[in-house]
Tab-separated table of C-alpha atoms in Angstrom:
chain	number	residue	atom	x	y	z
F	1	UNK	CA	124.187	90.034	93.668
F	2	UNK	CA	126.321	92.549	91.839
F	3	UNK	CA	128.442	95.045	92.996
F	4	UNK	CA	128.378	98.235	91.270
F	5	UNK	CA	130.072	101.726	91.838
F	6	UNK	CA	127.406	103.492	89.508
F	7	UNK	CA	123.987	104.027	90.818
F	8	UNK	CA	121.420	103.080	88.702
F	9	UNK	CA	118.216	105.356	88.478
F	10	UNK	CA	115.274	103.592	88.406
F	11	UNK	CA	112.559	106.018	89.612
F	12	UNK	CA	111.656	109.424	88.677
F	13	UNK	CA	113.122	111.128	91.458
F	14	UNK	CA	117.410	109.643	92.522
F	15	UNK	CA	117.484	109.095	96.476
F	16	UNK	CA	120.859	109.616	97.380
F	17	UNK	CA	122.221	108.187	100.109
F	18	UNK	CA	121.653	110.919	102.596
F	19	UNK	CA	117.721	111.097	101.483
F	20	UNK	CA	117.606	107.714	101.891
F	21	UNK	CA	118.595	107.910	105.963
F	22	UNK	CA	116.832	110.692	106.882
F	23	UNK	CA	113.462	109.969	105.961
F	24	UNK	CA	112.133	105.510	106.467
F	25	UNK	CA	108.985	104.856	105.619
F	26	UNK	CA	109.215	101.991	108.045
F	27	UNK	CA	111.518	102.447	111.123
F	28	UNK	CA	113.354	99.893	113.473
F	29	UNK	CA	110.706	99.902	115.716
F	30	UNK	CA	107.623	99.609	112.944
F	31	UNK	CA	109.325	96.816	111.081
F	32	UNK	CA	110.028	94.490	114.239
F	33	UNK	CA	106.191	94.914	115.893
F	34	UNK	CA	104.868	93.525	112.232
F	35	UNK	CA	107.366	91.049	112.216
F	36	UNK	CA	106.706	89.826	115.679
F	37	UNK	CA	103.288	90.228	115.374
F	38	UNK	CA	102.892	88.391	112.152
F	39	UNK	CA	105.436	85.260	113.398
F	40	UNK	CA	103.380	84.690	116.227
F	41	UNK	CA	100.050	84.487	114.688
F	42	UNK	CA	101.863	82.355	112.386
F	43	UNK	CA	102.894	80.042	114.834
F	44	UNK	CA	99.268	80.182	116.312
F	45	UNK	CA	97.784	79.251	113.426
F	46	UNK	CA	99.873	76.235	112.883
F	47	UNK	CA	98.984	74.746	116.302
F	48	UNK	CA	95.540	75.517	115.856
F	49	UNK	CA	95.508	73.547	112.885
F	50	UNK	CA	95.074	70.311	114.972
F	51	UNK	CA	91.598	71.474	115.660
F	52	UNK	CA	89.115	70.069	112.516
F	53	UNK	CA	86.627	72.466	112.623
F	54	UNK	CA	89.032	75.643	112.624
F	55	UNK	CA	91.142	73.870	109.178
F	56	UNK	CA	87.597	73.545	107.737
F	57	UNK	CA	87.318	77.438	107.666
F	58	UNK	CA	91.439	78.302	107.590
F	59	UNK	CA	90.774	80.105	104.300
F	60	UNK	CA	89.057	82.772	106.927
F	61	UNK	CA	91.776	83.294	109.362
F	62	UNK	CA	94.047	84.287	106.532
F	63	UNK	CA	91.784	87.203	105.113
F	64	UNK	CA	91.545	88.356	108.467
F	65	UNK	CA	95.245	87.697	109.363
F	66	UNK	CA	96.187	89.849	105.905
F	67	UNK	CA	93.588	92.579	106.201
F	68	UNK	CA	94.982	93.026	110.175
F	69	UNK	CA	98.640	93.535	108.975
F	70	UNK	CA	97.861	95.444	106.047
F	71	UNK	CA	96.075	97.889	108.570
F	72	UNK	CA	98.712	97.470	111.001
F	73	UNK	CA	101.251	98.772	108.714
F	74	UNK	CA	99.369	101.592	107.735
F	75	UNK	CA	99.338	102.426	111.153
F	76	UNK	CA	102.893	102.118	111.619
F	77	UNK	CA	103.641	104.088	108.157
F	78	UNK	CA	101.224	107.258	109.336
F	79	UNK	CA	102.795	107.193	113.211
F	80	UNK	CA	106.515	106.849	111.796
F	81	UNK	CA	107.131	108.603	108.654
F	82	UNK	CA	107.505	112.206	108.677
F	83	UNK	CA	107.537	112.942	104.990
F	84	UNK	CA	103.816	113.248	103.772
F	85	UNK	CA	104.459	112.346	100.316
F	86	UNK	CA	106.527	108.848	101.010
F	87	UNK	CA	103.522	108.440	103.943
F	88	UNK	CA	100.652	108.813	101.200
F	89	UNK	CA	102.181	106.754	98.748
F	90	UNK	CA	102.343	104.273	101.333
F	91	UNK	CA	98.861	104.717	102.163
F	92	UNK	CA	97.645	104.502	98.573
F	93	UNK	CA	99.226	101.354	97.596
F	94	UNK	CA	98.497	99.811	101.310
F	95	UNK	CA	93.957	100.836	100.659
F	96	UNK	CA	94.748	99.301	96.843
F	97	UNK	CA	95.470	96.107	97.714
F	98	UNK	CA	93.330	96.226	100.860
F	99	UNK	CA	90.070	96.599	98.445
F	100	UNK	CA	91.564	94.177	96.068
F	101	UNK	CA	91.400	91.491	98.927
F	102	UNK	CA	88.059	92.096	100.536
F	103	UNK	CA	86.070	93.862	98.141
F	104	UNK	CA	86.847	92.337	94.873
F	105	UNK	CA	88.530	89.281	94.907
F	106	UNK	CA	87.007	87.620	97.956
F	107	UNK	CA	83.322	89.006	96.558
F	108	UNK	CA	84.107	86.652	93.181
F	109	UNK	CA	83.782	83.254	94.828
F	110	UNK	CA	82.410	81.888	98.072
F	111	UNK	CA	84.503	79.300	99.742
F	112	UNK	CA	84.281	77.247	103.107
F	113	UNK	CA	81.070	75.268	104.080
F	114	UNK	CA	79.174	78.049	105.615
F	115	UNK	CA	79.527	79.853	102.299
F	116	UNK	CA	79.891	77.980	99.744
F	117	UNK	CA	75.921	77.885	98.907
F	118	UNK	CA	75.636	81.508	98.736
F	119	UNK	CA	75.553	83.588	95.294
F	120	UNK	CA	78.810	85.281	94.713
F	121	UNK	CA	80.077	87.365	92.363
F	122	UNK	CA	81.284	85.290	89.562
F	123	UNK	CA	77.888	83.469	89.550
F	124	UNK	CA	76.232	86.809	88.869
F	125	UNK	CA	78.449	87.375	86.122
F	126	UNK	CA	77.771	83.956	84.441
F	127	UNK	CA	74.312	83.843	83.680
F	128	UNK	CA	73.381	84.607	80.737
F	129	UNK	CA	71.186	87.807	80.844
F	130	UNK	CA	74.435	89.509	82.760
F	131	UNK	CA	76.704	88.662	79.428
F	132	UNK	CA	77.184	91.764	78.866
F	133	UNK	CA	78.510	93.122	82.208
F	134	UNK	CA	80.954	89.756	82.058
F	135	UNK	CA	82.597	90.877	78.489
F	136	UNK	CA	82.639	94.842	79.699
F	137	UNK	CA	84.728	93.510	82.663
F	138	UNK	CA	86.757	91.428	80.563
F	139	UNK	CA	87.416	93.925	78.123
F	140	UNK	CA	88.356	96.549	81.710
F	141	UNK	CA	90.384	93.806	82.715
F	142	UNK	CA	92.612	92.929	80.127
F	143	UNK	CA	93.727	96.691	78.910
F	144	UNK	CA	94.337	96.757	82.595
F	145	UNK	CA	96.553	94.217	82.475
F	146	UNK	CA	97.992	95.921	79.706
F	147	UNK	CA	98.515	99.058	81.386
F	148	UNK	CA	99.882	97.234	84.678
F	149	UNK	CA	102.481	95.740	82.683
F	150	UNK	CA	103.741	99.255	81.028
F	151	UNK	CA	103.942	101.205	84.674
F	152	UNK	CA	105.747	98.051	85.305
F	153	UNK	CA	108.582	98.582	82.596
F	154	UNK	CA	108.080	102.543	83.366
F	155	UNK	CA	109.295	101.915	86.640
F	156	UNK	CA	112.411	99.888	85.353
F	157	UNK	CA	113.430	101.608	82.400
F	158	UNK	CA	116.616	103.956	82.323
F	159	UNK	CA	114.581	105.846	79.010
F	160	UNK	CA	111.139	107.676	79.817
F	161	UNK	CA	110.462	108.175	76.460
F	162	UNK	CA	106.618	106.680	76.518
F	163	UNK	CA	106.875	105.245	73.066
F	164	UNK	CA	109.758	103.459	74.570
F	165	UNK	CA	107.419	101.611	76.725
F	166	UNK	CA	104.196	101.438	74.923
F	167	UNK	CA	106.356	99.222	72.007
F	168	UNK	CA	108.554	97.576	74.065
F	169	UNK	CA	108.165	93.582	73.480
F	170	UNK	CA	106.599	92.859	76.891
F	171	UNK	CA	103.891	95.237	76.143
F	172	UNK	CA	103.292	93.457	72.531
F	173	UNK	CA	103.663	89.992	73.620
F	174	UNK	CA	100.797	90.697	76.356
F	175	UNK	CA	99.073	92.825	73.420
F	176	UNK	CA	98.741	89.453	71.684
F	177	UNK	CA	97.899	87.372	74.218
F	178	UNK	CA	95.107	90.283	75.329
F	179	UNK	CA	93.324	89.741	71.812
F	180	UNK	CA	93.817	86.364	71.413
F	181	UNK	CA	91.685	85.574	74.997
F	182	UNK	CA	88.767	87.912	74.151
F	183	UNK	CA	88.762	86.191	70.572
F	184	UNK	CA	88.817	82.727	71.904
F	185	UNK	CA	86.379	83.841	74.466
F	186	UNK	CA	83.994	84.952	71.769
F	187	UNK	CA	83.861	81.603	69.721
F	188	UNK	CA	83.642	79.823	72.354
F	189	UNK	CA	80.233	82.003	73.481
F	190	UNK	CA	79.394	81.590	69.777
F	191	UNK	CA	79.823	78.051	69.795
F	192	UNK	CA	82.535	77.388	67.136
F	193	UNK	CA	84.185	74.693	68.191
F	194	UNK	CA	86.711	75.313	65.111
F	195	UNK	CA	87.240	78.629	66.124
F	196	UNK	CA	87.851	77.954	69.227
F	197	UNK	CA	90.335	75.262	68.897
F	198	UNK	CA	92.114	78.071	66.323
F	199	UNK	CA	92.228	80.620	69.123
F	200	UNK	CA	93.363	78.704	71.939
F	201	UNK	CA	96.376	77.109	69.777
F	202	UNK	CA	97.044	80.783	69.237
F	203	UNK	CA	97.035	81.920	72.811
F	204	UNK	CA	99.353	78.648	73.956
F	205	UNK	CA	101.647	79.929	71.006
F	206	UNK	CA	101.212	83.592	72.213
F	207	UNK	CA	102.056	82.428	76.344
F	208	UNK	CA	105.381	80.699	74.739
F	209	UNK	CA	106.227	83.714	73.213
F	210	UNK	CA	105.643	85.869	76.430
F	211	UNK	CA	107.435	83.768	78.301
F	212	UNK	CA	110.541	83.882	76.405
F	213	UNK	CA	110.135	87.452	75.901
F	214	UNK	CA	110.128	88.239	79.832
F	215	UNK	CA	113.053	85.679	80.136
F	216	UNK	CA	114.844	88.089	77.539
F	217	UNK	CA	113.659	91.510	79.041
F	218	UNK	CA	115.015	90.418	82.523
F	219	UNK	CA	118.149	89.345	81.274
F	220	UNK	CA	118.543	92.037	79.030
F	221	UNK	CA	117.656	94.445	82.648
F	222	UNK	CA	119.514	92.564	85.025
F	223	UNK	CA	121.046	95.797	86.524
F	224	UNK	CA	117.555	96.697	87.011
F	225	UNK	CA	116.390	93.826	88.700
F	226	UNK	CA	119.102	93.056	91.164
F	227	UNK	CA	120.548	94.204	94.572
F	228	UNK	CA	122.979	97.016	93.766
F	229	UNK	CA	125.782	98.625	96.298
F	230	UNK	CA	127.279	101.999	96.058
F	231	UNK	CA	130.373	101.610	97.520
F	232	UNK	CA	131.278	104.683	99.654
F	233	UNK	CA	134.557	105.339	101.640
F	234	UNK	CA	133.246	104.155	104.842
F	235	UNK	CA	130.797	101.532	104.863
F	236	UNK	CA	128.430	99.932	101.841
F	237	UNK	CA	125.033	101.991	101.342
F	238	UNK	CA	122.471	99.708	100.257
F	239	UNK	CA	120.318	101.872	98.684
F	240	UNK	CA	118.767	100.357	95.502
F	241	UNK	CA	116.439	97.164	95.532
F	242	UNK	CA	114.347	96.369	92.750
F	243	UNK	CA	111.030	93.927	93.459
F	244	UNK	CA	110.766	93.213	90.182
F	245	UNK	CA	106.962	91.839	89.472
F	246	UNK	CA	107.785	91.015	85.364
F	247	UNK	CA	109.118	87.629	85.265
F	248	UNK	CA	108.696	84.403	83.329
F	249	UNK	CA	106.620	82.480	86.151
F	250	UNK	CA	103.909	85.791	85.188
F	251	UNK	CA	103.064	83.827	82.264
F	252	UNK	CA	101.184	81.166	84.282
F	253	UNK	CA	98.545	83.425	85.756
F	254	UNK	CA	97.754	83.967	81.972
F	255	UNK	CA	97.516	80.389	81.494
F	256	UNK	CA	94.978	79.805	84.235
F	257	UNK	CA	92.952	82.029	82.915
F	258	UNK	CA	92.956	80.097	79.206
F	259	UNK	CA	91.782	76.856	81.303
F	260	UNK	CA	89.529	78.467	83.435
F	261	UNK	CA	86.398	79.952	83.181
F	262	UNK	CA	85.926	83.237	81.729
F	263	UNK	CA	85.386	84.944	85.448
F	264	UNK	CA	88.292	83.419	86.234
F	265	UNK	CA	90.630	85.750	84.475
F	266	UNK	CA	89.256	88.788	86.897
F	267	UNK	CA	90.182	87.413	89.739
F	268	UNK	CA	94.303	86.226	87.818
F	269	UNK	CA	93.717	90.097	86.582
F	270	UNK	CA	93.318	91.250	90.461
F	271	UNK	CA	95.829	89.141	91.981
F	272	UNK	CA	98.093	90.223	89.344
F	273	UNK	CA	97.197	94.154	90.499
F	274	UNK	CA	97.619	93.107	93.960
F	275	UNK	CA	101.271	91.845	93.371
F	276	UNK	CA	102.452	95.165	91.538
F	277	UNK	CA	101.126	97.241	94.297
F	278	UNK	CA	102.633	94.921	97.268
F	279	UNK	CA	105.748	95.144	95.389
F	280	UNK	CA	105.658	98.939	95.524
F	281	UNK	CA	104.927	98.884	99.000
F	282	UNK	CA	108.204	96.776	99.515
F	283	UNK	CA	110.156	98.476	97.227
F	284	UNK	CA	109.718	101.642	99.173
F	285	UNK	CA	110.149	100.293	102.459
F	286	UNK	CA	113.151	98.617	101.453
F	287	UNK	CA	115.106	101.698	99.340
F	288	UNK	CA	114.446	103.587	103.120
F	289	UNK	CA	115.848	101.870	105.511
F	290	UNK	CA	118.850	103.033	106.910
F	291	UNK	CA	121.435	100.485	104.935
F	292	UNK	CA	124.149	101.874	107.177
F	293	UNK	CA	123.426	99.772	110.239
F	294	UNK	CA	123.175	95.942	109.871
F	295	UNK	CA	120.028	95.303	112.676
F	296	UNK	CA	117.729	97.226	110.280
F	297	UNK	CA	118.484	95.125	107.331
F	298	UNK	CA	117.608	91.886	108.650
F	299	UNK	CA	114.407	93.151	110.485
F	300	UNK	CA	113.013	95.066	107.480
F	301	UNK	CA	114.027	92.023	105.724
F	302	UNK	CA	112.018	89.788	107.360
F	303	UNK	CA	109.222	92.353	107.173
F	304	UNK	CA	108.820	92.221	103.272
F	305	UNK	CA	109.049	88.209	103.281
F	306	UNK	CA	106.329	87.772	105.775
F	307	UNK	CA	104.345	90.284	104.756
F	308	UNK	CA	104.549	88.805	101.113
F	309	UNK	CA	104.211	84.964	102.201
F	310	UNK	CA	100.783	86.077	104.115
F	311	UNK	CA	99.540	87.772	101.060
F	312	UNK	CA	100.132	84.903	99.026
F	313	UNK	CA	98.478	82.155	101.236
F	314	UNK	CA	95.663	84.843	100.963
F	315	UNK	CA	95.614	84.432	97.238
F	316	UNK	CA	96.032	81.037	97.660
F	317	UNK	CA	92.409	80.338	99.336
F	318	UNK	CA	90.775	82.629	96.675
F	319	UNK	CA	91.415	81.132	93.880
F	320	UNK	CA	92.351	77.250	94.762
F	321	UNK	CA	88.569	75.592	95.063
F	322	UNK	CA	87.523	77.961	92.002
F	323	UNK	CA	90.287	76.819	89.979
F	324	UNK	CA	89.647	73.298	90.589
F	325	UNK	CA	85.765	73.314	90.071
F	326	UNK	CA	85.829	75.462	86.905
């Protein structure tokens, strides 16, 4: 944590401290019903796991658990937040990852025994006469990726200079890594094997590389990417959070999709997307709660980690079985 007497602006628009506690996007109220709510199902669903047949289809109960909250805090977002344009940013990032759990992601593999037989998405995508709607996707994918990653840095960056951001080494190390998976991808479709082992020694080196580059960008930003405190004459205003989504571990996503197949990188793509726009979501519930009072803290704490832990067992049951079998 560090303690700092100069606010640091990290969005377009400075909330100042008297912004910040007149308008939450979450209040007292919103943040303990999802809490509560989401702890007990919790609990539920760890008794329930002594029943065999409801663990053989678990992966279910957690897209409906997710998509209930997700709703759920939409609700509690539209009923409690009087400012229209915090409430429909809210809403937008809320639908985003919404449709990136049941429409795209889940739609890419079929899991659980019921399922598991039925054509999904990624099998569509991997015969052969559909090539070229796999490679178009790929191609989508990746320069998304590559635009994630620079609204990412956007969002962090003191300078708003867009060369700034478009050059910045981040950007280039994921640049790299972007051409080097289509290119392996395409020898490997061609079937050069010496091509192929050429490519994918250059994508390992490129992952090393991005990984020591976010390492350096984070340290480099660390006043960015930390807890900061204005200290005012009465009490501490905690006002600035930053849930940071570029970090070292973000090179290991990339890595799956090396090892995987090549439908696999869509769905590390997705759940990638689905991070960035959770961590907005946080980000903004967390800069406005009312810092001043200690109850709030701890309740819209525990909002943010629950809500984050459910999304990632979600994440977890779409891509575990695929990983393994590819």
């Amino acid at each position: 944590m560090r303690v700092s007497c100069t606010p640091v602006n990290i969005y377009d628009r400075r909330y100042d401290s008297a912004q910040v506690k007149s308008v939450e996007l979450f209040s007292l109220h919103s943040a303990k019903l999802v809490s509560t709510v989401a702890a007990v199902l919790l609990i539920l669903q760890t008794f329930s796991l002594g029943g065999s047949s409801f663990a053989e289809e678990e992966h279910q109960f957690w897209y409906y658990f997710s998509t209930s909250l997700l709703i759920l805090s939409g609700g509690m977002i539209g009923l409690g937040c009087p400012s229209w344009t915090l409430k429909r940013s809210g809403f937008r990032d809320l639908l985003i990852v919404l449709l990136l759990d049941r429409v795209l992601l889940r739609r890419l593999h079929q899991t659980g025994s019921k399922w598991i037989h039925l054509e999904d998405l990624s099998d569509w995508l991997n015969r052969p006469e559909h090539s070229i709607w796999l490679w178009l996707s790929l191609i989508v994918g990746w320069f998304t990726l590559l635009l994630q990653r620079t609204m990412a840095i956007r969002r962090y960056s003191a300078n708003r200079h867009p060369l700034r951001f478009v050059c910045s080494l981040p950007v280039l190390s994921l640049t790299l890594i972007t051409f080097g998976q289509l290119a392996y991808r395409w020898a490997v479709a061609s079937t050069k094997s010496e091509w192929s082992v050429i490519t994918a020694r250059l994508v390992y080196s490129f992952l090393v590389i991005d990984c020591l580059v976010l390492w350096y960008w984070r340290r480099s930003n660390r006043l960015t990417t930390e807890l900061l405190v204005s200290k005012s004459s009465s009490s501490p205003d905690w006002t600035q959070n930053s849930f940071d989504v570029l970090h070292p571990i973000g090179t290991f996503p990339l890595l799956i999709c090396l090892l995987g197949r090549p439908s696999v990188s869509l769905l590390w793509i997705g759940v990638i997307w689905k991070e960035y726009f959770l961590a907005s979501v946080m980000q903004r519930l967390w800069d406005r709660s009312k810092w001043s009072e200690a109850q709030p803290s701890r309740w819209h704490l525990s909002c943010c980690w629950l809500l984050y832990w459910i999304q990632g067992w979600t994440t977890y049951f779409e891509q575990v079985s695929w990983f393994f079998n590819s």
